[in-house]
PDB file of C-alpha atoms in Angstrom:
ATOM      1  CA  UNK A  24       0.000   0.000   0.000  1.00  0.00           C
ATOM      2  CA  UNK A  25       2.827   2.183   0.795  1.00  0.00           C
ATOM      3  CA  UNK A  26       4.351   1.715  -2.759  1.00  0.00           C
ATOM      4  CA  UNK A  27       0.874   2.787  -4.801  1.00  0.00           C
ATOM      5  CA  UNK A  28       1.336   6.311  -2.025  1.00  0.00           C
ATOM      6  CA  UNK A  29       4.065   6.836  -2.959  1.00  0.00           C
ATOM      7  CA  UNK A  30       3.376   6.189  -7.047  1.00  0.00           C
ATOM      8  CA  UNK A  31       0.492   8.424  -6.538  1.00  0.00           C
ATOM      9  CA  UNK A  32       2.284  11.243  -4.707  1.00  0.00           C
ATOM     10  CA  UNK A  33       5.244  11.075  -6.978  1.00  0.00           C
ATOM     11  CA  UNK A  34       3.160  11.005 -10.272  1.00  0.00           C
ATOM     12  CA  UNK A  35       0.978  14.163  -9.011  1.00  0.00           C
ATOM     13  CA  UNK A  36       4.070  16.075  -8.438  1.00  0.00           C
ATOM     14  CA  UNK A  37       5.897  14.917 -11.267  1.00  0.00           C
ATOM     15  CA  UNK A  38       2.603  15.780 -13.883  1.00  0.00           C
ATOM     16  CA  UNK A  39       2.129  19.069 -11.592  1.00  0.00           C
ATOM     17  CA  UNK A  40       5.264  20.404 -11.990  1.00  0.00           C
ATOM     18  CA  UNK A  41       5.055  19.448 -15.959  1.00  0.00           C
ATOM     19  CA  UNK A  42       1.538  21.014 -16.272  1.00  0.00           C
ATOM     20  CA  UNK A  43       2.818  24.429 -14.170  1.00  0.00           C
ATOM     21  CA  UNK A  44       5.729  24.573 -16.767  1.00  0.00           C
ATOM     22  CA  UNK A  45       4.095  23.761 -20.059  1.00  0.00           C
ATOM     23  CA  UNK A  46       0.770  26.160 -18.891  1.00  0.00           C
ATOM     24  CA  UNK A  47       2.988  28.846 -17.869  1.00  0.00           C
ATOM     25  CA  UNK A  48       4.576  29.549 -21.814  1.00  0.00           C
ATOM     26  CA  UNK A  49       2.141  26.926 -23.689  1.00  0.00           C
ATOM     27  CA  UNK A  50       3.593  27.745 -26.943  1.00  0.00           C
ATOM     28  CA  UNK A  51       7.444  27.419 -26.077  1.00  0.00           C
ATOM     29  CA  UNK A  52       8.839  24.486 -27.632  1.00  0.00           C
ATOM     30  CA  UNK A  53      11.368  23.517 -24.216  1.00  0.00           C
ATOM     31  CA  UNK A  54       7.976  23.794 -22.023  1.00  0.00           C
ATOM     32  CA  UNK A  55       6.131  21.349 -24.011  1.00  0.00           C
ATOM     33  CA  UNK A  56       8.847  18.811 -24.553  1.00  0.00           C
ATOM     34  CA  UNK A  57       9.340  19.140 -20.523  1.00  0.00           C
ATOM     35  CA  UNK A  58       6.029  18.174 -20.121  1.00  0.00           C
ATOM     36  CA  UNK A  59       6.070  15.460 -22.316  1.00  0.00           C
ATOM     37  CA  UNK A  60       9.553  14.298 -20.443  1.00  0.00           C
ATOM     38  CA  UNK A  61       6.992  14.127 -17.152  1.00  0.00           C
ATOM     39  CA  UNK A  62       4.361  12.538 -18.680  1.00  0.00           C
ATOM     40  CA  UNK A  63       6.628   9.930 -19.723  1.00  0.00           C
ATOM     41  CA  UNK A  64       8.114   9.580 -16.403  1.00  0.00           C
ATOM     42  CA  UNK A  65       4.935   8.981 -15.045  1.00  0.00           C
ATOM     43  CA  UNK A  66       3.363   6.778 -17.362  1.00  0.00           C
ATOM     44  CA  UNK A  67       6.931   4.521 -17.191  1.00  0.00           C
ATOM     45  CA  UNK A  68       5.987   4.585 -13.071  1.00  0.00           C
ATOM     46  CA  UNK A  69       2.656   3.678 -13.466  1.00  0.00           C
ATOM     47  CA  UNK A  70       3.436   0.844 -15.904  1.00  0.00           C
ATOM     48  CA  UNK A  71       6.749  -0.298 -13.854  1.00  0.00           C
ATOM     49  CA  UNK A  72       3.809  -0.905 -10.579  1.00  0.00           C
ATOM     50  CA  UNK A  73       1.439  -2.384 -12.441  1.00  0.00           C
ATOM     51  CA  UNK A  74       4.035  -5.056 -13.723  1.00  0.00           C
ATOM     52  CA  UNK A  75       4.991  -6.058 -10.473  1.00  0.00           C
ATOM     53  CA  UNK A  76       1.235  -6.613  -9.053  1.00  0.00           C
ATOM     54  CA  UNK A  77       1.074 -10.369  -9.582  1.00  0.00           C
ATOM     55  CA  UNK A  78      -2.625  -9.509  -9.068  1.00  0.00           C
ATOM     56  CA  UNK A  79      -3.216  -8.705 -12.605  1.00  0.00           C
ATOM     57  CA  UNK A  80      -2.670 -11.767 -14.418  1.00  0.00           C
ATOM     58  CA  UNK A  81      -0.057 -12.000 -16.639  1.00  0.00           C
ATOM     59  CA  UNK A  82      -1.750 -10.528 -19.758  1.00  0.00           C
ATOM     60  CA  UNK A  83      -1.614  -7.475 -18.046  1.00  0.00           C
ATOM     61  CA  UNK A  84       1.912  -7.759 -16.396  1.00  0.00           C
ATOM     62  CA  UNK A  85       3.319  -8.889 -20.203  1.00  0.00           C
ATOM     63  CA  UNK A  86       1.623  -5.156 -21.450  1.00  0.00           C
ATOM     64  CA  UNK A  87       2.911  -2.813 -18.852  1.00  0.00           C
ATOM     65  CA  UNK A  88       5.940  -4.556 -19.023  1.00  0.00           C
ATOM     66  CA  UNK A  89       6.613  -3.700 -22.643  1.00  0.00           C
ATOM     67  CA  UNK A  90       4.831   0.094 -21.517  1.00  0.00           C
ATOM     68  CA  UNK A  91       7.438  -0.041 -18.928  1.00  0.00           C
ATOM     69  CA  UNK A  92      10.602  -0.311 -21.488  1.00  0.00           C
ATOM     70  CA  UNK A  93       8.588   2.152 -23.837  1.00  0.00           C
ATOM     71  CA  UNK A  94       8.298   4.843 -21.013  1.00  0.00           C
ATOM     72  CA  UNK A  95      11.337   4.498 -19.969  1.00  0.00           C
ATOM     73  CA  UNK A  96      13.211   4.894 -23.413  1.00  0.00           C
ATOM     74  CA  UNK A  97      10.673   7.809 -24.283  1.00  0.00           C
ATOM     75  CA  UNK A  98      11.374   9.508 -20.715  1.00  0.00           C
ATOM     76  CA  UNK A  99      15.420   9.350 -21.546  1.00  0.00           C
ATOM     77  CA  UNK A 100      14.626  10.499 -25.265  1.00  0.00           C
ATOM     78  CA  UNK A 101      12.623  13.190 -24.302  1.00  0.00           C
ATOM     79  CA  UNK A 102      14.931  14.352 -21.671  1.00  0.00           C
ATOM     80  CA  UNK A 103      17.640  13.976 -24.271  1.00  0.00           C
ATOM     81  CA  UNK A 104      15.731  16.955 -26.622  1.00  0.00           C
ATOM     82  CA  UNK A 105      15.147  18.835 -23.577  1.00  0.00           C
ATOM     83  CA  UNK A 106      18.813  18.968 -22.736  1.00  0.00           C
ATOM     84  CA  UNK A 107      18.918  20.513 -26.343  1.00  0.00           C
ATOM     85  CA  UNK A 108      17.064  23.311 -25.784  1.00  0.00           C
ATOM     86  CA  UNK A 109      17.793  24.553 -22.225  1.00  0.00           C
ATOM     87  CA  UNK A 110      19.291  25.909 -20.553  1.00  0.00           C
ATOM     88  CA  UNK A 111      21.168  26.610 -23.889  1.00  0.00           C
ATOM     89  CA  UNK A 112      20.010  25.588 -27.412  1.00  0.00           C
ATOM     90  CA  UNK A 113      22.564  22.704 -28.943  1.00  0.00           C
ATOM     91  CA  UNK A 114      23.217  22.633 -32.614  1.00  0.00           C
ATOM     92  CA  UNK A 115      23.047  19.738 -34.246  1.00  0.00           C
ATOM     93  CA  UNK A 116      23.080  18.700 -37.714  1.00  0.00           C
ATOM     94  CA  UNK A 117      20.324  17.144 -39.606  1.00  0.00           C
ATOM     95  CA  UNK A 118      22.529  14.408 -39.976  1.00  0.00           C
ATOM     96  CA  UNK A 119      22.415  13.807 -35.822  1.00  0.00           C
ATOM     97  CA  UNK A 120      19.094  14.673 -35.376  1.00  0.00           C
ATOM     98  CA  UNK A 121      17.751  12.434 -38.055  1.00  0.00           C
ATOM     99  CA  UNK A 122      20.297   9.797 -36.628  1.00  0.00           C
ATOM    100  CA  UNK A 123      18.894  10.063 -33.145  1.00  0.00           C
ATOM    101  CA  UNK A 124      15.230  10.008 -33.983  1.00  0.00           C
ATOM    102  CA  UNK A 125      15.769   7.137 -36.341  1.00  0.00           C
ATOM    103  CA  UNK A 126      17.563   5.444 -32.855  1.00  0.00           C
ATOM    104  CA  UNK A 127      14.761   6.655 -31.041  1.00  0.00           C
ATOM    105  CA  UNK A 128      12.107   5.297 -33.575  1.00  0.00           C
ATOM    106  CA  UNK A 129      13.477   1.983 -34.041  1.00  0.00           C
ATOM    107  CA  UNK A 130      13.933   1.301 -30.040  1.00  0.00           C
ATOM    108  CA  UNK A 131      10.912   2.526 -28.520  1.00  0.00           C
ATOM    109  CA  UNK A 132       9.435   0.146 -31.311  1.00  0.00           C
ATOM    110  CA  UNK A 133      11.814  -2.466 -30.189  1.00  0.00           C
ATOM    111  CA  UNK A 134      11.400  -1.666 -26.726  1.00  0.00           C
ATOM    112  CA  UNK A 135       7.136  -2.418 -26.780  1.00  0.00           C
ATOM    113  CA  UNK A 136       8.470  -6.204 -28.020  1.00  0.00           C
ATOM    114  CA  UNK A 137       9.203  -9.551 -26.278  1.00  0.00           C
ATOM    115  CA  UNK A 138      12.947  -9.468 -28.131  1.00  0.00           C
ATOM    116  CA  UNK A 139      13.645  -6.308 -25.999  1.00  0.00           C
ATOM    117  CA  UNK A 140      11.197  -6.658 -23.111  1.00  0.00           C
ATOM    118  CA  UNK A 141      11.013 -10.259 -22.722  1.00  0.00           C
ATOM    119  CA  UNK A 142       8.174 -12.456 -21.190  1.00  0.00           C
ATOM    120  CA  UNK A 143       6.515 -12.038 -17.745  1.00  0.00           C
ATOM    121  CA  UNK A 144       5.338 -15.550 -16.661  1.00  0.00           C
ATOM    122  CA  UNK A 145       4.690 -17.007 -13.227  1.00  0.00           C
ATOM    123  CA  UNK A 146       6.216 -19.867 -10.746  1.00  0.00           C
ATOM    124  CA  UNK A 147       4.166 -20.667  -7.472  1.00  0.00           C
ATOM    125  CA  UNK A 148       2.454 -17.706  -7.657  1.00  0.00           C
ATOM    126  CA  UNK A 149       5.825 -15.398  -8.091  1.00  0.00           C
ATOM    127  CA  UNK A 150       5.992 -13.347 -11.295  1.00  0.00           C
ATOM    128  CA  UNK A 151       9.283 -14.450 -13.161  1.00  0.00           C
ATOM    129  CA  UNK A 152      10.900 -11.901 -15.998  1.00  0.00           C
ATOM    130  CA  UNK A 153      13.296 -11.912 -19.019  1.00  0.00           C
ATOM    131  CA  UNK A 154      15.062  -9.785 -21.479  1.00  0.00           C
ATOM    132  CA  UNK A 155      14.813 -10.368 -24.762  1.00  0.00           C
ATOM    133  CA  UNK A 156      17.948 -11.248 -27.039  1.00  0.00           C
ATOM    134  CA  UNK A 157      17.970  -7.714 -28.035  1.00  0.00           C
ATOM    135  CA  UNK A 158      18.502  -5.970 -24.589  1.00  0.00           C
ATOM    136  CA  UNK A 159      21.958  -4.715 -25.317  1.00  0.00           C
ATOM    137  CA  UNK A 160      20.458  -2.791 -28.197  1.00  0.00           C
ATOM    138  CA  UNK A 161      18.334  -0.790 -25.463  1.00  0.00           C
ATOM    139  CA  UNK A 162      20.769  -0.596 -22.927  1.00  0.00           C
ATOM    140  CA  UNK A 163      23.307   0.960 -25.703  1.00  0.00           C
ATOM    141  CA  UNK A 164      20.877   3.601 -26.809  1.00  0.00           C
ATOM    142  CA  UNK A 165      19.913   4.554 -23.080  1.00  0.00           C
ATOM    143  CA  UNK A 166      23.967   4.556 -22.530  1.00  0.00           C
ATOM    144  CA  UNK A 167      24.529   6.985 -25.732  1.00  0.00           C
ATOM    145  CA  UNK A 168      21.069   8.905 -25.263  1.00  0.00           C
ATOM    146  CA  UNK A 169      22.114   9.713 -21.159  1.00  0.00           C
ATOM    147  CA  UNK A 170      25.701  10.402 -22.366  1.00  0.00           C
ATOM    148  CA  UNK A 171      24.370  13.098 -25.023  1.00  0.00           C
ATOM    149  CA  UNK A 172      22.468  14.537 -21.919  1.00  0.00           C
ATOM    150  CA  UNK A 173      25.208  14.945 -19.625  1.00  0.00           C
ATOM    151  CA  UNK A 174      27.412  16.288 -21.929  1.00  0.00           C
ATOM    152  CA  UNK A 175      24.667  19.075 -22.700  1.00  0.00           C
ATOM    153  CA  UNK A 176      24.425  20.467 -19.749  1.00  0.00           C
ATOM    154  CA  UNK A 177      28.305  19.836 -19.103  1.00  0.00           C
ATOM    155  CA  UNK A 178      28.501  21.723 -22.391  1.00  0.00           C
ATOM    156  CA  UNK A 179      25.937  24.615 -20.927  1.00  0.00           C
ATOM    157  CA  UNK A 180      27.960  25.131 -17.634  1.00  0.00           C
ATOM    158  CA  UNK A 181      31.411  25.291 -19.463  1.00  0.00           C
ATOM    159  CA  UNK A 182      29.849  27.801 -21.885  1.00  0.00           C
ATOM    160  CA  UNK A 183      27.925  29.590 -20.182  1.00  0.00           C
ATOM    161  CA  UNK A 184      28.016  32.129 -17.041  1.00  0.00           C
ATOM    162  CA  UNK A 185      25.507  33.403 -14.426  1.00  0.00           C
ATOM    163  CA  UNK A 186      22.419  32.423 -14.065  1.00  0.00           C
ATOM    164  CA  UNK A 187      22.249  30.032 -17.095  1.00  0.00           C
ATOM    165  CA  UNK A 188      25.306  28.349 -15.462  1.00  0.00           C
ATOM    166  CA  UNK A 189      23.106  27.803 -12.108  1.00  0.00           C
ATOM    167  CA  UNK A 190      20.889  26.177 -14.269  1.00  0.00           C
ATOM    168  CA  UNK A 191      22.959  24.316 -15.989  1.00  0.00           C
ATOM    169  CA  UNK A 192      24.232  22.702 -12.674  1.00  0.00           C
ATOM    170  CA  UNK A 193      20.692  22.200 -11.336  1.00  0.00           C
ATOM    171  CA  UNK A 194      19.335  19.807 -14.292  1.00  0.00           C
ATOM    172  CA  UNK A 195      22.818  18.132 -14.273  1.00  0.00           C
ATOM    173  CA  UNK A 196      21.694  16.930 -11.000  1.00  0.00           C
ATOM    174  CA  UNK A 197      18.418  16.806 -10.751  1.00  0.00           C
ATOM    175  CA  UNK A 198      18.927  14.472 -14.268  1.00  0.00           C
ATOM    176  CA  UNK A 199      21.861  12.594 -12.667  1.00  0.00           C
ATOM    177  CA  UNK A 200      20.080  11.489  -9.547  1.00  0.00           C
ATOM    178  CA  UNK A 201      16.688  10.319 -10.549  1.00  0.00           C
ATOM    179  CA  UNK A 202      18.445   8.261 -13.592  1.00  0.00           C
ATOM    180  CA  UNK A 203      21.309   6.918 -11.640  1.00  0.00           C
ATOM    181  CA  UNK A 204      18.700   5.269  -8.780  1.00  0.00           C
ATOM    182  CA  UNK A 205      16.341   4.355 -11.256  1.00  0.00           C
ATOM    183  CA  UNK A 206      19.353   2.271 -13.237  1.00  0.00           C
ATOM    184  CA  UNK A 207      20.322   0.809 -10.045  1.00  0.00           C
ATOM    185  CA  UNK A 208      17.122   0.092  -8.482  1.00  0.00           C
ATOM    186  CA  UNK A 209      14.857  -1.004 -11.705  1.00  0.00           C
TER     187      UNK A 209
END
């Protein structure tokens, strides 16, 4: 009971602070990509609970399982464009940016399959998972996707002074954390 609290709390902050940001310049470009980057943190929440309640059946489980991976890669790809607009714009090529969405196409396609995802099943009542064969693809365009974020807002402190630089520092962190205990905890 404790866990669905704390999904609930965390969600309702998470979306709130999303909704404040994208209602408070609706037509900015960074404010609706950062509320897309909540939404998908969210949803990947919602969907990593509902896997784990064995109280589902395993239809269920095998679905949010696959949303789980989906949400997950969306969260880091979205968070990935945000770190390319703020604090300071990046500029990339068309040749990286179609590169990256064709990575982020072909994974979060990948990623809603039982060759990425695996297969939920169950043993004496305990839900069992797997990876599919095709995890290291995944976990290789998380790796290059979070290293592209880092080195954006490494980029924005080095380049930048003042305020921006604050900020800079601030989403460093408050990206670093959150992904790092996820990684180790999921």
């Amino acid at each position: 009971m404790s866990g669905l609290i704390t999904l609930i709390v965390t969600c309702f902050v998470n979306l709130s602070l999303g909704l404040l940001v994208l209602l408070r310049n609706p037509r900015k470009r960074v404010s609706i990509v950062f509320f897309l980057d909540s939404l998908f943190i969210s949803l990947w929440a919602v969907s990593n609970y509902i896997t784990g309640v064995s109280s589902y059946g395993l239809l269920v489980n095998g679905i949010f399982n696959r949303s789980a991976f989906l949400f997950a890669f969306l969260a880091i790809a979205t968070s990935l464009w945000f770190s390319a607009l703020f604090p300071r714009q990046v500029h990339w090529s068309k040749r990286t940016v179609r590169t990256l969405l064709g990575v982020a196409v072909l994974v979060s396609v990948l990623s809603m399959t039982n060759s990425v995802a695996g297969v939920v099943d169950s043993e004496g009542g305990e839900l069992r998972f797997s990876v599919g064969p095709l995890i290291a693809i995944y976990i290789l365009a998380i790796a290059v996707f979070l290293g592209l974020i880092a080195k954006n807002f490494i980029d924005a402190y080095r380049k930048t002074r003042g305020h921006t630089r604050q900020q800079a520092i601030f989403l460093l962190t408050g990206f670093s954390v959150p992904i790092v205990f996820g990684l180790v905890s999921n």
